Amino acid sequence: MLVALCSDFTKKITSESYGEIYNINNKGGIIKKYINTEGDKDKLFVNPCRIAQNINLDLCVVDWVDKEFRSRLVVVSVTSKRRFTYTGQPALKKKFSSDDVICDQHGRILLTDDYNNAVHLLSEDGHFLQYLLTEQSTLRRPRCLGLHGDTLWVGCDKSVVRVYKYKDVEN
């Protein structure tokens, strides 16, 4: 089981904030720690809030980086090395703010983007592939994702759950 720990899970994200990811067994014993190994100047995680493990065993972590919940996706290898960081597309109207991440059976990464009313689809290596859903598809404030087979569930504000057929997308 993967657990995100942070120094202060409130809106008080400061330069002192830091986060860690632990892989623990069912008795609470620590199997592995994913901690800041890159020095204080470039923290691995500031305030990790969601974790998904990809088919290549990478950890995909939604990390909130400021009190306004601007976020980034930090992907680390099983050896705790940062593979890449994704902060949204340059053309976004608003800041990138993700609440959830999942991976599909092909290793692609799906991310909610609450402020831009979108779901981003990335390759296993962090390359932006496309927006799966946007405001034009009536998506409003996506907060959480679920994927089972060819069905994608998107939980949104105001207790709305949208269900979509998830088909293979070209890489």
PDB file of C-alpha atoms in Angstrom:
ATOM      1  CA  MET A   1       0.000   0.000   0.000  1.00  0.00           C
ATOM      2  CA  LEU A   2       1.266   3.473  -0.857  1.00  0.00           C
ATOM      3  CA  VAL A   3       0.742   6.280   1.648  1.00  0.00           C
ATOM      4  CA  ALA A   4       1.394  10.005   1.160  1.00  0.00           C
ATOM      5  CA  LEU A   5       2.682  11.905   4.167  1.00  0.00           C
ATOM      6  CA  CYS A   6       3.146  15.643   4.361  1.00  0.00           C
ATOM      7  CA  SER A   7       4.455  18.061   6.940  1.00  0.00           C
ATOM      8  CA  ASP A   8       1.142  19.964   7.137  1.00  0.00           C
ATOM      9  CA  PHE A   9      -1.959  18.950   5.156  1.00  0.00           C
ATOM     10  CA  THR A  10      -3.614  22.352   5.303  1.00  0.00           C
ATOM     11  CA  LYS A  11      -3.593  25.441   3.166  1.00  0.00           C
ATOM     12  CA  LYS A  12      -0.394  26.494   4.962  1.00  0.00           C
ATOM     13  CA  ILE A  13       2.012  25.262   2.293  1.00  0.00           C
ATOM     14  CA  THR A  14       5.286  27.127   2.796  1.00  0.00           C
ATOM     15  CA  SER A  15       8.915  26.839   1.756  1.00  0.00           C
ATOM     16  CA  GLU A  16       9.329  24.578   4.803  1.00  0.00           C
ATOM     17  CA  SER A  17       6.678  22.103   3.606  1.00  0.00           C
ATOM     18  CA  TYR A  18       7.784  18.671   2.476  1.00  0.00           C
ATOM     19  CA  GLY A  19       6.249  15.324   1.713  1.00  0.00           C
ATOM     20  CA  GLU A  20       7.184  11.675   1.599  1.00  0.00           C
ATOM     21  CA  ILE A  21       5.680   8.524   0.141  1.00  0.00           C
ATOM     22  CA  TYR A  22       5.845   5.238   2.042  1.00  0.00           C
ATOM     23  CA  ASN A  23       5.154   1.778   0.712  1.00  0.00           C
ATOM     24  CA  ILE A  24       3.873  -0.177   3.708  1.00  0.00           C
ATOM     25  CA  ASN A  25       2.726  -3.735   4.281  1.00  0.00           C
ATOM     26  CA  ASN A  26      -0.645  -4.731   5.757  1.00  0.00           C
ATOM     27  CA  LYS A  27       0.814  -4.650   9.287  1.00  0.00           C
ATOM     28  CA  GLY A  28       2.073  -1.082   8.895  1.00  0.00           C
ATOM     29  CA  GLY A  29       5.718  -1.996   8.408  1.00  0.00           C
ATOM     30  CA  ILE A  30       7.679   0.185   6.027  1.00  0.00           C
ATOM     31  CA  ILE A  31       8.793  -1.606   2.871  1.00  0.00           C
ATOM     32  CA  LYS A  32      10.266   1.458   1.130  1.00  0.00           C
ATOM     33  CA  LYS A  33      10.442   5.225   1.580  1.00  0.00           C
ATOM     34  CA  TYR A  34      10.305   7.667  -1.306  1.00  0.00           C
ATOM     35  CA  ILE A  35      11.750  10.799   0.237  1.00  0.00           C
ATOM     36  CA  ASN A  36      13.590  13.921  -0.788  1.00  0.00           C
ATOM     37  CA  THR A  37      16.853  12.619  -2.215  1.00  0.00           C
ATOM     38  CA  GLU A  38      17.589  15.633  -4.392  1.00  0.00           C
ATOM     39  CA  GLY A  39      18.492  18.151  -1.687  1.00  0.00           C
ATOM     40  CA  ASP A  40      16.391  20.843  -0.038  1.00  0.00           C
ATOM     41  CA  LYS A  41      16.660  23.152  -3.046  1.00  0.00           C
ATOM     42  CA  ASP A  42      14.566  20.862  -5.233  1.00  0.00           C
ATOM     43  CA  LYS A  43      12.200  18.846  -3.045  1.00  0.00           C
ATOM     44  CA  LEU A  44      10.903  15.625  -4.491  1.00  0.00           C
ATOM     45  CA  PHE A  45       7.458  16.311  -2.975  1.00  0.00           C
ATOM     46  CA  VAL A  46       5.969  19.374  -1.280  1.00  0.00           C
ATOM     47  CA  ASN A  47       2.466  18.194  -0.371  1.00  0.00           C
ATOM     48  CA  PRO A  48       1.626  14.862  -2.051  1.00  0.00           C
ATOM     49  CA  CYS A  49      -2.103  14.202  -2.196  1.00  0.00           C
ATOM     50  CA  ARG A  50      -2.678  11.285  -4.630  1.00  0.00           C
ATOM     51  CA  ILE A  51      -0.567   8.368  -5.806  1.00  0.00           C
ATOM     52  CA  ALA A  52      -0.934   5.842  -8.611  1.00  0.00           C
ATOM     53  CA  GLN A  53       1.525   3.109  -9.506  1.00  0.00           C
ATOM     54  CA  ASN A  54       2.051   2.608 -13.214  1.00  0.00           C
ATOM     55  CA  ILE A  55       2.639  -0.717 -14.990  1.00  0.00           C
ATOM     56  CA  ASN A  56       6.390  -0.011 -15.076  1.00  0.00           C
ATOM     57  CA  LEU A  57       6.257   0.432 -11.246  1.00  0.00           C
ATOM     58  CA  ASP A  58       6.802   4.211 -11.441  1.00  0.00           C
ATOM     59  CA  LEU A  59       4.945   6.218  -8.816  1.00  0.00           C
ATOM     60  CA  CYS A  60       2.785   8.998 -10.250  1.00  0.00           C
ATOM     61  CA  VAL A  61       2.194  11.570  -7.513  1.00  0.00           C
ATOM     62  CA  VAL A  62      -0.080  14.609  -7.585  1.00  0.00           C
ATOM     63  CA  ASP A  63       1.820  17.166  -5.524  1.00  0.00           C
ATOM     64  CA  TRP A  64       0.261  20.442  -4.376  1.00  0.00           C
ATOM     65  CA  VAL A  65       2.925  23.129  -4.403  1.00  0.00           C
ATOM     66  CA  ASP A  66       1.259  26.222  -2.945  1.00  0.00           C
ATOM     67  CA  LYS A  67      -1.651  27.344  -0.788  1.00  0.00           C
ATOM     68  CA  GLU A  68      -3.828  27.880  -3.870  1.00  0.00           C
ATOM     69  CA  PHE A  69      -3.375  24.181  -4.732  1.00  0.00           C
ATOM     70  CA  ARG A  70      -1.399  24.778  -7.894  1.00  0.00           C
ATOM     71  CA  SER A  71      -0.076  21.336  -8.565  1.00  0.00           C
ATOM     72  CA  ARG A  72       2.288  19.196 -10.534  1.00  0.00           C
ATOM     73  CA  LEU A  73       2.652  15.547 -11.350  1.00  0.00           C
ATOM     74  CA  VAL A  74       5.924  14.114 -10.070  1.00  0.00           C
ATOM     75  CA  VAL A  75       6.836  10.700 -11.442  1.00  0.00           C
ATOM     76  CA  VAL A  76       9.562   8.752  -9.656  1.00  0.00           C
ATOM     77  CA  SER A  77      11.122   5.401 -10.469  1.00  0.00           C
ATOM     78  CA  VAL A  78      11.287   2.476  -8.053  1.00  0.00           C
ATOM     79  CA  THR A  79      14.789   3.709  -7.173  1.00  0.00           C
ATOM     80  CA  SER A  80      13.319   7.046  -5.948  1.00  0.00           C
ATOM     81  CA  LYS A  81      14.770   9.015  -8.860  1.00  0.00           C
ATOM     82  CA  ARG A  82      12.621  11.703 -10.415  1.00  0.00           C
ATOM     83  CA  ARG A  83      11.761  10.666 -13.985  1.00  0.00           C
ATOM     84  CA  PHE A  84       9.798  13.775 -14.910  1.00  0.00           C
ATOM     85  CA  THR A  85       7.557  16.537 -13.638  1.00  0.00           C
ATOM     86  CA  TYR A  86       4.430  17.697 -15.476  1.00  0.00           C
ATOM     87  CA  THR A  87       2.905  21.096 -14.716  1.00  0.00           C
ATOM     88  CA  GLY A  88       0.221  21.312 -17.372  1.00  0.00           C
ATOM     89  CA  GLN A  89       0.210  22.710 -20.873  1.00  0.00           C
ATOM     90  CA  PRO A  90       1.550  26.223 -21.586  1.00  0.00           C
ATOM     91  CA  ALA A  91      -1.713  27.271 -23.261  1.00  0.00           C
ATOM     92  CA  LEU A  92      -3.863  26.629 -20.167  1.00  0.00           C
ATOM     93  CA  LYS A  93      -6.228  29.468 -19.301  1.00  0.00           C
ATOM     94  CA  LYS A  94      -5.762  28.954 -15.569  1.00  0.00           C
ATOM     95  CA  LYS A  95      -3.116  27.382 -13.380  1.00  0.00           C
ATOM     96  CA  PHE A  96      -2.859  23.591 -13.433  1.00  0.00           C
ATOM     97  CA  SER A  97      -4.608  22.120 -10.398  1.00  0.00           C
ATOM     98  CA  SER A  98      -4.949  18.362 -10.186  1.00  0.00           C
ATOM     99  CA  ASP A  99      -6.677  16.333  -7.495  1.00  0.00           C
ATOM    100  CA  ASP A 100      -6.302  12.803  -8.863  1.00  0.00           C
ATOM    101  CA  VAL A 101      -4.184  10.566 -11.066  1.00  0.00           C
ATOM    102  CA  ILE A 102      -4.703   7.068 -12.452  1.00  0.00           C
ATOM    103  CA  CYS A 103      -2.892   4.909 -14.991  1.00  0.00           C
ATOM    104  CA  ASP A 104      -4.421   2.723 -17.670  1.00  0.00           C
ATOM    105  CA  GLN A 105      -3.444  -0.790 -18.761  1.00  0.00           C
ATOM    106  CA  HIS A 106      -1.036   0.636 -21.358  1.00  0.00           C
ATOM    107  CA  GLY A 107       0.868   2.780 -18.855  1.00  0.00           C
ATOM    108  CA  ARG A 108      -0.719   6.061 -19.902  1.00  0.00           C
ATOM    109  CA  ILE A 109      -1.418   8.589 -17.180  1.00  0.00           C
ATOM    110  CA  LEU A 110      -4.764  10.353 -16.677  1.00  0.00           C
ATOM    111  CA  LEU A 111      -4.903  13.528 -14.562  1.00  0.00           C
ATOM    112  CA  THR A 112      -7.798  15.678 -13.437  1.00  0.00           C
ATOM    113  CA  ASP A 113      -7.441  19.445 -13.888  1.00  0.00           C
ATOM    114  CA  ASP A 114      -9.986  21.097 -11.648  1.00  0.00           C
ATOM    115  CA  TYR A 115      -9.431  24.744 -12.594  1.00  0.00           C
ATOM    116  CA  ASN A 116      -9.300  24.118 -16.365  1.00  0.00           C
ATOM    117  CA  ASN A 117     -12.207  21.623 -16.425  1.00  0.00           C
ATOM    118  CA  ALA A 118     -10.187  18.940 -18.177  1.00  0.00           C
ATOM    119  CA  VAL A 119      -8.672  15.475 -17.979  1.00  0.00           C
ATOM    120  CA  HIS A 120      -5.121  15.315 -19.351  1.00  0.00           C
ATOM    121  CA  LEU A 121      -3.746  12.159 -20.980  1.00  0.00           C
ATOM    122  CA  LEU A 122       0.033  11.644 -20.823  1.00  0.00           C
ATOM    123  CA  SER A 123       2.301   8.932 -22.135  1.00  0.00           C
ATOM    124  CA  GLU A 124       4.192   6.705 -19.699  1.00  0.00           C
ATOM    125  CA  ASP A 125       7.178   9.044 -20.228  1.00  0.00           C
ATOM    126  CA  GLY A 126       5.230  12.222 -19.467  1.00  0.00           C
ATOM    127  CA  HIS A 127       4.542  13.476 -22.970  1.00  0.00           C
ATOM    128  CA  PHE A 128       1.198  15.215 -23.330  1.00  0.00           C
ATOM    129  CA  LEU A 129      -0.996  13.207 -25.706  1.00  0.00           C
ATOM    130  CA  GLN A 130      -4.322  15.019 -25.552  1.00  0.00           C
ATOM    131  CA  TYR A 131      -7.163  16.290 -23.425  1.00  0.00           C
ATOM    132  CA  LEU A 132      -9.557  13.397 -22.949  1.00  0.00           C
ATOM    133  CA  LEU A 133     -12.359  15.561 -21.647  1.00  0.00           C
ATOM    134  CA  THR A 134     -12.785  19.319 -21.505  1.00  0.00           C
ATOM    135  CA  GLU A 135     -15.296  21.993 -20.681  1.00  0.00           C
ATOM    136  CA  GLN A 136     -16.668  21.571 -24.222  1.00  0.00           C
ATOM    137  CA  SER A 137     -17.704  18.033 -23.236  1.00  0.00           C
ATOM    138  CA  THR A 138     -19.652  19.526 -20.298  1.00  0.00           C
ATOM    139  CA  LEU A 139     -17.004  18.491 -17.777  1.00  0.00           C
ATOM    140  CA  ARG A 140     -17.034  20.785 -14.734  1.00  0.00           C
ATOM    141  CA  ARG A 141     -14.414  20.702 -11.966  1.00  0.00           C
ATOM    142  CA  PRO A 142     -13.209  17.083 -12.199  1.00  0.00           C
ATOM    143  CA  ARG A 143     -11.908  15.890  -8.835  1.00  0.00           C
ATOM    144  CA  CYS A 144     -11.463  12.122  -8.990  1.00  0.00           C
ATOM    145  CA  LEU A 145     -11.070   9.355 -11.533  1.00  0.00           C
ATOM    146  CA  GLY A 146     -11.880   5.669 -11.702  1.00  0.00           C
ATOM    147  CA  LEU A 147     -11.116   3.303 -14.554  1.00  0.00           C
ATOM    148  CA  HIS A 148     -12.311  -0.259 -14.963  1.00  0.00           C
ATOM    149  CA  GLY A 149     -12.054  -1.961 -18.329  1.00  0.00           C
ATOM    150  CA  ASP A 150     -13.425   0.453 -20.892  1.00  0.00           C
ATOM    151  CA  THR A 151     -15.381   2.576 -18.407  1.00  0.00           C
ATOM    152  CA  LEU A 152     -14.031   5.859 -17.031  1.00  0.00           C
ATOM    153  CA  TRP A 153     -15.747   7.485 -14.054  1.00  0.00           C
ATOM    154  CA  VAL A 154     -15.106  11.159 -13.346  1.00  0.00           C
ATOM    155  CA  GLY A 155     -16.246  12.591 -10.029  1.00  0.00           C
ATOM    156  CA  CYS A 156     -16.959  16.317 -10.197  1.00  0.00           C
ATOM    157  CA  ASP A 157     -18.152  19.092  -7.885  1.00  0.00           C
ATOM    158  CA  LYS A 158     -21.722  19.102  -6.598  1.00  0.00           C
ATOM    159  CA  SER A 159     -21.842  15.292  -6.265  1.00  0.00           C
ATOM    160  CA  VAL A 160     -21.845  14.759 -10.033  1.00  0.00           C
ATOM    161  CA  VAL A 161     -20.339  11.566 -11.434  1.00  0.00           C
ATOM    162  CA  ARG A 162     -19.919  11.316 -15.179  1.00  0.00           C
ATOM    163  CA  VAL A 163     -19.407   7.953 -16.886  1.00  0.00           C
ATOM    164  CA  TYR A 164     -17.606   7.651 -20.226  1.00  0.00           C
ATOM    165  CA  LYS A 165     -16.525   4.884 -22.540  1.00  0.00           C
ATOM    166  CA  TYR A 166     -12.715   4.800 -22.440  1.00  0.00           C
ATOM    167  CA  LYS A 167     -11.344   3.558 -25.720  1.00  0.00           C
ATOM    168  CA  ASP A 168      -7.755   3.035 -26.744  1.00  0.00           C
ATOM    169  CA  VAL A 169      -6.082   6.264 -27.731  1.00  0.00           C
ATOM    170  CA  GLU A 170      -3.173   6.310 -30.160  1.00  0.00           C
ATOM    171  CA  ASN A 171       0.184   6.976 -28.466  1.00  0.00           C
TER     172      ASN A 171
END
